[in-house]
Amino acid sequence: MDTTFDITLLMVLTVLAGIAAQVIASYLKVPSIVFLLLFGIVFGSDGLGILHPQLLGNGLEVMVSLSVALILFEGGLNLEWRDLGEVSSSLRNLVTIGTLITLIGGGMAAHWLSEFPWPIAFLYASLVVVTGPTVIGPLLKQVQVEKQVATLLEGEGVLIDPVGAILAVLVLDIILNGDADPLKLITGLTLRLGVGGLIGAAGGWGLGFFLKKAQFLSEELKNLVVLAGLWGLFGLAQEIRSEAGLMATVVAGLVLRSASLPQERLLLRFKGQLTILAVSVLFILLAADLSLASLVALGWGSVLTVLALMFVVRPINVWSCTINSELNWRQKLFVCWIAPRGIVSASVASLFAILLTQKGINGGDSIKALVFLTIIITVFVQGLTAGLVAKLLGVTSTKATGAVIVGSNPLSRLIARVFKERDERVVLIDTNPEACKEAEAEDLPVFLSSALDTKVLEEAGIASMGTFLAMTSNGEVNFVLAQRVLEEFQPPRVLAVFPGECGGNSGGNSRQIQQAFMPDVSCKVWNEFINDGEVKLGETLLKQAGFEFQEAHLQALIRSGELVPLLREREGMLQVMPACEGWLAGDKIIYLLHDPKPKLLKRLSGSNYLRLTLEKLPAVEEIPMPAGVGEGD
């Protein structure tokens, strides 16, 4: 009875500690694994002695297996075939050639620097060829990087995990049985990957087909069908060929994602929540079982081993595998820097330590300690500096260009044309056929559809666009659209035209939905001005000297209704003007200026908004300033 209660208390405290770690990490905007490892060690046997994972016995291995299967399935489910195609050659190389480079380089480092025997050194290296999707996924949500870089890192993290896990088992088998035949190793790896891939592909297709036909099922039950299905596929693959289950779950996730299920977003959300719970529980339990004495016993050679893995092996790996890719040197350098190890390394190392000890082979505890040291150093160093490195290298997605604009009206088409003239991709979406025809007449890409349709947004390329702008004639609709896009796609910049003053408009959204242009701007009025030819398109540079007077002059024109700021060019990037964000010296403002015409001249000139060109306008450039301000500028 006491044992049952102890196990219950263990699981309750583990979940509490895991979720607390997630909450703190989310608040501080750092990778959650940082606090999961910290809490696990503090509450574990060598810390406060509150958590004792050994109470679970063989149950820990079961939890690890099913949780890792769920984690990798969710990773596959989050990958897009279309995005993977853009980095397919680099990704293929990282999963194949890169695995071999890390195996050899890591083994040499562990042998020469940590003084591990060759077999144990290569077993360690096989455990750290993987990068963790449980670490990289959350990290890339916090540090928004360019789509191509994010896809490569996510794809590597998901696809290399089953390869690494199978490779580690095969290396362990060589150590236990003494058969070091390279052909047998390659055959075993290929066979397991093939069996897992076939079962995963067939099972994923079957799940997708069933879910599309089973309209009688509620969304909640469909989610549970997928959960049962993925564990069923994992068990089947494991039964047919040991260690083939992880590949089956990854492939099943990929295939199910390509099936385009009607409620795909709900499924992704459900699986994401389960994955967070699984990661939280596993890392706490595995870290709680770690011996701090074994970490200390490794000595400084182990630290040098991890540093060699980070600063020598990883760069060689990445540069070799991306040599013919379209990635620039900045993107490659960022990929070199991001290779944190995660749950697969930790879980397999923990199981191997137990198995080696049972077989009477020395080195099990040392391997586990070195793997955890690798996780700790890579997560703390790379995870905590990822944002800074991304900014220094200029690979953040805030640098992403292009725009998706909802609403085809004269003002939106004018903005789209400016983007297009800067060689940036722009797409319009509208439900009005006539408005779409007008966009097509101006040679602007347009979708005749509702922007609530996520498939249309995906086809429009929202995933790779820097800006989403909702500017229909209905402010409430604009705000709802912006909320939906922010929740579903998280583009770097989300703006909408809606009534109200600055602030307090985004509710619980973690990133604010910004008002476009200026508070309470009337698109209807400015559309009429454009149609009547009563506007001029101007640009002005905000100068350091006299900045306050220049800004005050522009704000006075805005308040009088004579001027509306449309776009801002800052540090070479063209962005839609946020209504509630301050201006800086050096900003280039693109605006519309109301230029009323006499009725007779208006009838003679007709509509001329298509011929609007950027120019310096005296009404804006001639600023009354005190004598001496701006001299010599």
XYZ file of C-alpha atoms in Angstrom:
633
model
C 0.000 0.000 0.000
C 2.835 2.360 0.907
C 4.597 1.613 -2.373
C 1.443 2.422 -4.361
C 1.050 5.723 -2.541
C 4.752 6.527 -3.013
C 4.449 6.006 -6.779
C 1.263 8.114 -6.870
C 2.991 10.884 -4.919
C 6.026 10.616 -7.212
C 3.901 11.155 -10.322
C 1.918 14.007 -8.754
C 5.060 15.846 -7.662
C 6.710 15.178 -11.037
C 3.806 16.702 -12.944
C 3.694 19.691 -10.575
C 7.444 20.284 -10.934
C 7.327 19.817 -14.710
C 4.460 22.222 -15.313
C 5.961 24.750 -12.881
C 9.191 24.605 -14.869
C 7.246 25.175 -18.103
C 5.426 28.178 -16.611
C 8.613 29.805 -15.309
C 10.422 29.188 -18.605
C 7.510 30.677 -20.555
C 7.483 33.744 -18.319
C 11.256 34.258 -18.639
C 11.218 33.321 -22.355
C 13.962 30.703 -22.071
C 13.921 27.054 -23.232
C 11.814 25.003 -20.839
C 14.417 22.239 -20.643
C 16.638 24.616 -18.660
C 14.243 24.579 -15.710
C 13.165 20.966 -16.263
C 16.765 19.820 -15.829
C 17.297 22.187 -12.910
C 14.128 21.101 -11.087
C 14.826 17.423 -11.749
C 18.342 17.628 -10.301
C 17.267 19.774 -7.315
C 14.335 17.520 -6.375
C 16.148 14.283 -7.261
C 18.081 11.768 -5.208
C 21.255 13.885 -5.076
C 19.326 17.062 -4.335
C 16.471 17.413 -1.860
C 15.631 13.719 -2.211
C 11.941 14.324 -2.928
C 11.705 12.429 -6.241
C 12.797 8.779 -6.537
C 12.293 7.561 -10.153
C 13.646 4.109 -9.285
C 10.270 3.404 -7.658
C 8.829 3.006 -11.156
C 11.126 0.088 -12.000
C 10.479 -1.163 -15.546
C 7.550 1.248 -15.742
C 10.009 4.073 -16.419
C 11.167 2.328 -19.604
C 7.541 1.949 -20.729
C 6.842 5.625 -20.066
C 9.975 6.630 -21.960
C 9.112 4.501 -24.997
C 5.499 5.667 -25.340
C 6.352 9.304 -24.604
C 9.184 9.446 -27.131
C 6.872 7.857 -29.725
C 4.314 10.598 -29.044
C 6.960 13.333 -29.175
C 8.359 12.188 -32.527
C 4.876 11.714 -34.003
C 4.023 15.279 -33.031
C 7.315 16.401 -34.568
C 6.451 14.685 -37.861
C 2.949 16.130 -37.724
C 4.390 19.653 -37.522
C 6.579 19.259 -40.601
C 5.303 20.494 -43.967
C 6.295 18.575 -47.108
C 6.312 21.862 -49.024
C 8.749 23.465 -46.590
C 10.943 20.360 -46.425
C 11.257 20.423 -50.208
C 13.056 23.763 -50.002
C 15.869 22.279 -47.882
C 15.601 18.630 -48.952
C 19.214 18.132 -50.067
C 20.700 19.734 -46.940
C 18.282 17.845 -44.707
C 19.071 14.530 -46.392
C 22.787 15.159 -45.950
C 22.450 16.091 -42.277
C 20.481 12.921 -41.520
C 22.899 10.651 -43.426
C 26.378 12.112 -43.910
C 25.971 14.328 -40.854
C 25.164 11.340 -38.661
C 28.383 9.624 -39.757
C 30.478 12.767 -39.186
C 29.086 13.216 -35.662
C 29.547 9.512 -34.877
C 33.211 9.567 -35.898
C 34.009 13.035 -34.520
C 32.164 12.478 -31.257
C 33.794 9.091 -30.764
C 37.280 10.524 -31.312
C 36.587 13.407 -28.900
C 35.260 11.083 -26.183
C 38.232 8.731 -26.550
C 41.002 11.325 -26.653
C 39.564 13.963 -24.308
C 37.417 11.959 -21.873
C 39.678 8.873 -22.089
C 36.779 6.527 -22.802
C 37.623 3.131 -24.334
C 36.864 3.142 -28.077
C 33.647 1.037 -27.809
C 32.231 3.230 -25.023
C 33.367 6.387 -26.841
C 31.466 5.433 -29.990
C 28.417 4.441 -27.951
C 28.438 7.950 -26.461
C 28.798 9.448 -29.941
C 25.852 7.402 -31.236
C 23.717 8.821 -28.431
C 24.530 12.451 -29.282
C 24.178 12.348 -33.076
C 20.580 13.413 -32.484
C 19.331 16.929 -31.884
C 16.191 17.288 -29.834
C 12.869 18.393 -31.365
C 11.645 18.861 -27.790
C 14.273 21.568 -27.380
C 14.504 22.992 -30.898
C 10.724 23.328 -31.376
C 10.099 25.556 -28.332
C 13.383 27.375 -28.977
C 12.344 28.344 -32.506
C 8.984 29.582 -31.211
C 10.784 31.954 -28.870
C 13.527 32.917 -31.327
C 11.797 33.636 -34.620
C 14.256 32.842 -37.422
C 13.964 32.705 -41.196
C 11.635 29.985 -42.452
C 14.312 28.092 -44.382
C 16.594 27.916 -41.337
C 13.760 26.939 -38.992
C 12.573 24.192 -41.362
C 16.070 22.717 -41.633
C 16.584 22.673 -37.864
C 13.117 21.258 -37.154
C 13.433 18.646 -39.890
C 16.836 17.549 -38.655
C 15.600 17.326 -35.072
C 12.662 15.093 -35.998
C 14.154 12.882 -38.720
C 17.540 12.230 -37.138
C 16.055 11.011 -33.838
C 14.899 7.574 -35.062
C 18.149 7.199 -37.045
C 20.203 8.024 -33.950
C 18.164 5.788 -31.654
C 18.518 2.792 -33.998
C 22.220 3.514 -34.517
C 22.766 3.607 -30.747
C 21.044 0.246 -30.294
C 23.173 -1.311 -33.035
C 26.390 0.066 -31.501
C 25.294 -1.297 -28.126
C 24.622 -4.663 -29.736
C 28.189 -4.684 -31.120
C 29.573 -3.943 -27.642
C 27.514 -6.685 -26.019
C 28.118 -9.341 -28.688
C 31.528 -8.295 -29.974
C 30.497 -8.422 -33.647
C 31.821 -5.259 -35.292
C 30.895 -6.063 -38.889
C 30.222 -2.697 -40.661
C 28.000 -4.406 -43.250
C 25.831 -5.855 -40.507
C 25.579 -2.422 -38.900
C 24.471 -0.734 -42.148
C 22.058 -3.573 -42.976
C 20.480 -3.460 -39.519
C 20.050 0.310 -39.672
C 18.548 0.251 -43.174
C 16.209 -2.632 -42.372
C 14.809 -0.999 -39.261
C 14.356 2.354 -40.981
C 12.673 0.652 -43.937
C 10.285 -1.425 -41.823
C 9.396 1.582 -39.683
C 8.947 3.817 -42.721
C 6.617 1.362 -44.498
C 4.470 0.746 -41.426
C 4.349 4.478 -40.650
C 3.390 5.411 -44.225
C 0.633 2.783 -44.438
C -0.647 3.567 -40.957
C -0.599 7.326 -41.474
C -2.519 6.988 -44.739
C -5.021 4.682 -43.057
C -5.562 7.069 -40.164
C -6.082 9.989 -42.547
C -8.548 8.020 -44.677
C -10.529 6.876 -41.622
C -10.712 10.341 -40.059
C -11.989 11.880 -43.303
C -14.721 9.242 -43.645
C -15.715 9.008 -39.973
C -17.869 12.128 -39.866
C -19.860 10.686 -36.953
C -16.887 11.094 -34.595
C -16.510 14.193 -32.432
C -13.276 16.159 -32.695
C -12.275 15.038 -29.207
C -12.706 11.375 -30.118
C -10.823 11.849 -33.402
C -7.851 13.142 -31.436
C -7.910 10.054 -29.221
C -8.208 7.805 -32.278
C -4.983 9.338 -33.564
C -3.297 8.833 -30.183
C -4.343 5.176 -30.070
C -3.344 4.748 -33.709
C 0.162 6.130 -33.277
C 0.849 3.917 -30.262
C -0.590 0.972 -32.179
C 1.757 1.637 -35.109
C 4.676 2.024 -32.710
C 3.898 -1.304 -31.053
C 3.419 -3.091 -34.383
C 6.729 -1.832 -35.780
C 8.539 -2.760 -32.565
C 7.031 -6.249 -32.700
C 8.092 -6.819 -36.322
C 11.572 -5.356 -35.881
C 13.007 -3.968 -32.657
C 13.692 -0.216 -32.663
C 11.668 0.325 -35.852
C 8.857 1.985 -33.902
C 10.307 5.496 -33.733
C 10.698 5.718 -37.505
C 7.120 4.491 -37.882
C 5.775 7.291 -35.676
C 7.743 10.021 -37.496
C 6.614 8.844 -40.943
C 3.018 8.406 -39.740
C 3.012 12.017 -38.551
C 4.400 13.256 -41.872
C 1.867 11.284 -43.923
C -1.073 12.293 -41.726
C -0.084 15.962 -42.061
C -0.087 15.643 -45.855
C -3.623 14.188 -45.723
C -5.008 17.717 -45.100
C -7.533 16.780 -42.430
C -10.466 19.214 -41.992
C -9.653 19.927 -38.324
C -5.886 19.639 -38.576
C -5.216 22.628 -36.338
C -7.196 21.126 -33.447
C -5.255 17.881 -33.799
C -1.944 19.742 -33.766
C -2.987 21.656 -30.670
C -4.051 18.498 -28.814
C -0.842 16.634 -29.699
C 1.218 19.687 -28.771
C -0.350 19.755 -25.299
C 0.309 16.043 -24.778
C 3.902 16.495 -25.910
C 4.481 19.313 -23.411
C 3.169 17.059 -20.630
C 5.284 14.102 -21.784
C 8.458 16.181 -22.041
C 7.842 17.761 -18.638
C 7.394 14.422 -16.893
C 10.252 12.621 -18.651
C 12.905 15.272 -18.156
C 12.055 15.683 -14.486
C 12.242 11.916 -13.878
C 15.421 11.350 -15.894
C 17.212 14.347 -14.371
C 16.100 13.308 -10.870
C 17.806 9.942 -11.402
C 21.113 11.578 -12.396
C 24.079 11.151 -10.067
C 25.891 14.431 -9.504
C 28.906 12.496 -8.248
C 29.203 10.802 -11.647
C 29.172 14.220 -13.340
C 31.966 15.505 -11.102
C 33.959 12.299 -11.592
C 34.127 12.911 -15.352
C 36.615 15.730 -14.901
C 37.509 18.586 -17.253
C 38.133 16.233 -20.141
C 34.389 15.679 -20.436
C 33.784 19.434 -20.737
C 36.383 19.581 -23.502
C 34.614 16.674 -25.222
C 31.329 18.579 -25.297
C 33.055 21.777 -26.477
C 34.752 19.821 -29.261
C 31.350 18.470 -30.264
C 29.935 22.005 -30.373
C 32.797 23.978 -31.912
C 34.564 21.427 -34.106
C 32.333 18.489 -35.015
C 29.085 20.415 -35.525
C 30.568 23.085 -37.852
C 32.317 20.419 -39.944
C 29.030 18.533 -40.093
C 26.909 21.516 -41.177
C 29.337 23.007 -43.687
C 29.922 19.609 -45.302
C 26.197 18.879 -45.585
C 25.137 22.309 -46.859
C 28.014 22.982 -49.235
C 25.792 23.105 -52.349
C 22.713 24.577 -50.658
C 21.177 28.021 -51.114
C 21.852 28.900 -47.476
C 24.140 31.895 -47.008
C 27.056 31.854 -44.580
C 25.038 33.586 -41.860
C 22.311 30.949 -42.001
C 24.872 28.133 -41.998
C 26.627 29.638 -38.995
C 23.352 29.787 -37.077
C 22.597 26.151 -37.926
C 26.105 25.294 -36.666
C 25.320 26.972 -33.372
C 21.939 25.333 -32.753
C 22.291 21.636 -31.925
C 20.945 21.110 -28.407
C 20.462 17.521 -27.329
C 17.136 16.478 -25.854
C 14.855 13.759 -24.625
C 15.940 10.959 -26.973
C 19.577 11.253 -25.913
C 18.603 11.432 -22.239
C 16.124 8.559 -22.304
C 18.230 6.123 -24.349
C 21.348 6.932 -22.293
C 19.446 6.205 -19.078
C 18.234 2.848 -20.393
C 21.693 1.934 -21.716
C 23.288 2.718 -18.354
C 20.965 0.231 -16.674
C 21.554 -2.418 -19.351
C 25.347 -2.114 -19.312
C 25.382 -2.340 -15.512
C 23.223 -5.469 -15.634
C 25.626 -7.024 -18.163
C 28.610 -6.230 -15.925
C 30.181 -3.803 -18.417
C 31.874 -0.722 -16.969
C 31.059 2.689 -18.406
C 27.268 2.798 -18.202
C 27.113 5.505 -15.545
C 29.907 7.470 -17.233
C 28.066 7.457 -20.578
C 24.850 8.604 -18.927
C 26.690 11.361 -17.049
C 28.504 12.575 -20.191
C 25.271 12.552 -22.236
C 23.514 14.614 -19.563
C 26.503 16.960 -19.387
C 26.197 17.360 -23.174
C 22.487 18.142 -22.804
C 23.117 20.622 -19.987
C 25.901 22.526 -21.756
C 24.273 22.608 -25.205
C 20.888 23.623 -23.826
C 22.202 26.287 -21.475
C 24.809 27.765 -23.823
C 23.041 27.449 -27.182
C 19.486 27.787 -25.892
C 20.085 30.916 -23.863
C 22.158 32.640 -26.551
C 20.105 31.640 -29.617
C 18.214 34.935 -29.753
C 21.376 37.038 -29.473
C 23.204 34.961 -32.107
C 20.212 35.154 -34.486
C 20.138 38.953 -34.179
C 23.903 39.292 -34.637
C 23.786 37.110 -37.753
C 20.643 38.818 -39.082
C 18.610 35.618 -39.526
C 15.573 36.545 -37.433
C 12.191 36.280 -39.127
C 11.543 39.935 -38.330
C 13.776 40.364 -41.356
C 11.234 38.383 -43.403
C 9.797 40.404 -46.263
C 6.556 40.456 -48.223
C 2.954 40.810 -47.131
C -0.444 39.143 -47.202
C -3.142 41.840 -47.360
C -6.809 41.071 -46.757
C -9.111 43.425 -48.629
C -8.730 44.583 -52.222
C -9.488 48.291 -52.261
C -7.675 51.298 -53.744
C -5.617 51.883 -50.578
C -4.613 48.232 -50.115
C -3.729 47.885 -53.791
C -1.566 51.004 -53.576
C 0.315 49.505 -50.617
C 0.650 46.203 -52.489
C 2.084 48.009 -55.486
C 4.743 49.701 -53.353
C 5.755 46.301 -51.941
C 5.873 44.834 -55.434
C 7.989 47.699 -56.757
C 10.502 46.886 -54.011
C 10.690 43.312 -55.398
C 8.883 41.939 -52.355
C 6.226 39.277 -52.648
C 2.697 40.475 -51.934
C -0.677 38.708 -52.101
C -4.201 40.134 -51.753
C -7.249 38.201 -50.489
C -10.871 39.331 -50.964
C -14.340 37.800 -51.230
C -15.551 40.393 -53.743
C -15.111 39.222 -57.381
C -15.073 42.787 -58.738
C -12.419 43.875 -56.263
C -10.313 40.856 -57.225
C -10.647 41.735 -60.930
C -9.367 45.240 -60.178
C -6.339 43.743 -58.438
C -5.702 41.446 -61.395
C -5.970 44.442 -63.733
C -3.124 46.019 -61.773
C -1.116 42.784 -62.102
C -1.325 42.041 -58.388
C -1.628 38.420 -57.121
C -5.052 37.918 -55.544
C -7.160 35.092 -54.072
C -10.953 35.191 -54.369
C -11.743 33.651 -50.980
C -12.256 34.256 -47.296
C -9.130 34.876 -45.228
C -10.674 32.654 -42.533
C -9.773 29.701 -44.762
C -6.395 28.534 -43.471
C -5.722 26.626 -46.688
C -5.982 29.844 -48.685
C -3.632 31.594 -46.272
C -1.154 28.748 -46.644
C -1.394 28.931 -50.436
C -0.850 32.676 -50.222
C 2.451 31.914 -48.470
C 1.634 33.339 -45.046
C 4.221 31.016 -43.469
C 7.084 32.813 -45.222
C 5.689 36.355 -45.273
C 6.926 39.072 -42.967
C 3.614 40.930 -42.626
C -0.099 40.191 -42.369
C -2.415 43.189 -42.832
C -6.211 43.070 -42.516
C -7.834 46.180 -43.991
C -11.352 45.339 -45.109
C -14.188 47.854 -44.638
C -15.160 46.188 -41.334
C -12.868 46.910 -38.382
C -14.241 44.089 -36.221
C -13.693 41.572 -38.998
C -10.139 42.865 -39.420
C -9.364 42.305 -35.753
C -10.849 38.783 -35.755
C -8.818 37.890 -38.855
C -5.648 39.216 -37.245
C -6.321 37.199 -34.082
C -6.867 34.042 -36.106
C -3.689 34.483 -38.138
C -1.639 35.321 -35.044
C -2.892 32.191 -33.329
C -2.477 29.863 -36.293
C 0.630 31.110 -38.119
C 2.502 33.588 -35.881
C 3.887 35.830 -38.651
C 6.481 38.356 -37.464
C 4.187 41.371 -37.937
C 0.392 41.298 -37.622
C -1.527 44.522 -38.263
C -5.166 45.425 -38.765
C -7.321 48.481 -39.339
C -9.793 48.700 -36.450
C -11.355 51.478 -34.341
C -10.029 52.561 -30.980
C -7.016 54.173 -29.422
C -3.587 52.638 -28.953
C -3.097 49.906 -26.362
C -5.215 47.200 -24.831
C -6.307 45.703 -28.107
C -4.747 42.283 -28.179
C -6.319 40.650 -25.156
C -4.377 37.601 -24.115
C -2.245 37.360 -27.241
C 1.438 37.003 -26.401
C 2.364 39.292 -29.276
C 0.284 42.373 -29.855
C -1.910 42.872 -32.867
C -0.912 46.329 -34.005
C -3.207 48.997 -35.370
C -2.214 49.920 -38.886
C -1.411 53.464 -40.037
C -2.999 55.565 -37.276
C -5.802 55.276 -34.681
C -9.312 55.479 -36.136
C -8.125 55.841 -39.716
C -11.028 55.846 -42.191
C -10.091 53.598 -45.112
C -13.404 54.494 -46.763
C -12.525 58.188 -46.860
C -9.026 57.629 -48.206
C -10.298 55.148 -50.794
C -12.651 57.866 -52.040
C -9.780 60.355 -52.123
C -7.737 57.912 -54.224
C -10.629 57.206 -56.593
C -11.217 60.944 -56.991
C -7.535 61.640 -57.645
C -7.274 63.858 -54.563
C -4.081 62.397 -53.125
C -0.342 62.498 -53.646
C 2.069 59.719 -52.676
C 5.063 61.079 -50.841
C 8.099 59.971 -48.872
C 10.170 61.783 -46.309
C 13.300 60.935 -44.338
C 13.286 61.676 -40.608
C 16.580 63.427 -39.892
C 18.526 63.502 -36.661
C 18.807 67.273 -36.740
C 15.405 68.808 -36.105
C 13.778 65.410 -35.578
C 11.329 66.696 -32.938
C 10.095 69.525 -35.178
C 9.776 67.195 -38.186
C 7.832 64.647 -36.163
C 5.563 67.325 -34.680
C 4.854 68.714 -38.168
C 3.881 65.252 -39.488
C 1.705 64.535 -36.463
C -0.096 67.849 -36.950
C -0.859 66.892 -40.580
C -2.112 63.481 -39.369
C -4.384 65.004 -36.713
C -5.834 67.424 -39.269
C -6.742 64.499 -41.522
C -4.484 65.735 -44.341
C -1.945 62.896 -44.142
C -1.974 59.158 -43.461
C 1.338 57.300 -42.975
C 1.280 53.992 -44.859
C 4.721 52.418 -44.756
C 7.989 52.768 -42.940
C 11.431 51.858 -44.203
C 13.763 51.125 -41.299
C 17.221 49.566 -41.649
C 16.449 48.748 -45.261
C 13.191 46.923 -44.446
C 9.809 48.036 -45.753
C 7.051 47.625 -43.156
C 3.428 48.649 -42.778
C 3.281 51.625 -40.435
C 2.132 50.662 -36.904
C -0.169 53.294 -35.432
C 1.160 53.122 -31.893
C 4.892 52.686 -32.368
C 7.337 55.563 -32.086
C 9.324 56.900 -35.013
C 13.111 57.057 -35.093
C 15.598 59.304 -36.809
C 16.612 57.549 -40.013
C 13.127 56.184 -40.713
C 11.773 56.821 -44.195
C 8.014 57.412 -44.082
C 5.831 56.709 -47.136
C 2.500 58.503 -46.876
C -0.588 59.749 -48.677
C -1.298 63.481 -48.616
C -4.810 64.795 -49.274
C -4.632 67.104 -52.287
C -8.157 68.389 -53.015
C -8.883 69.603 -56.555
C -11.512 71.972 -57.937
C -14.523 70.100 -59.331
C -13.809 71.109 -62.956
C -10.187 69.929 -62.761
C -11.330 66.724 -61.076
C -13.717 65.942 -63.947
C -11.031 66.640 -66.517
C -8.305 64.553 -64.837
C -10.442 61.608 -63.723
C -9.012 58.943 -61.434
C -5.237 58.978 -61.373
C -4.286 56.811 -58.401
C -2.680 54.214 -60.663
C -0.181 56.812 -61.779
C 0.839 57.840 -58.276
C 4.586 57.941 -57.843
C 6.725 58.638 -54.802
C 7.868 62.229 -54.525
C 9.070 64.801 -52.039
C 6.123 67.083 -51.256
C 6.681 70.675 -50.101
C 3.745 70.546 -47.676
C 5.674 67.921 -45.717
C 9.283 68.855 -46.400
C 8.959 72.575 -45.597
C 9.024 72.508 -41.804
C 8.958 75.704 -39.756
C 11.972 75.397 -37.411
C 13.884 77.853 -35.206
C 16.991 79.386 -36.765
C 20.083 77.220 -36.516
C 18.264 73.857 -36.322
C 19.219 71.568 -39.170
C 22.078 73.795 -40.416
C 24.811 71.764 -42.017
C 22.584 68.709 -42.366
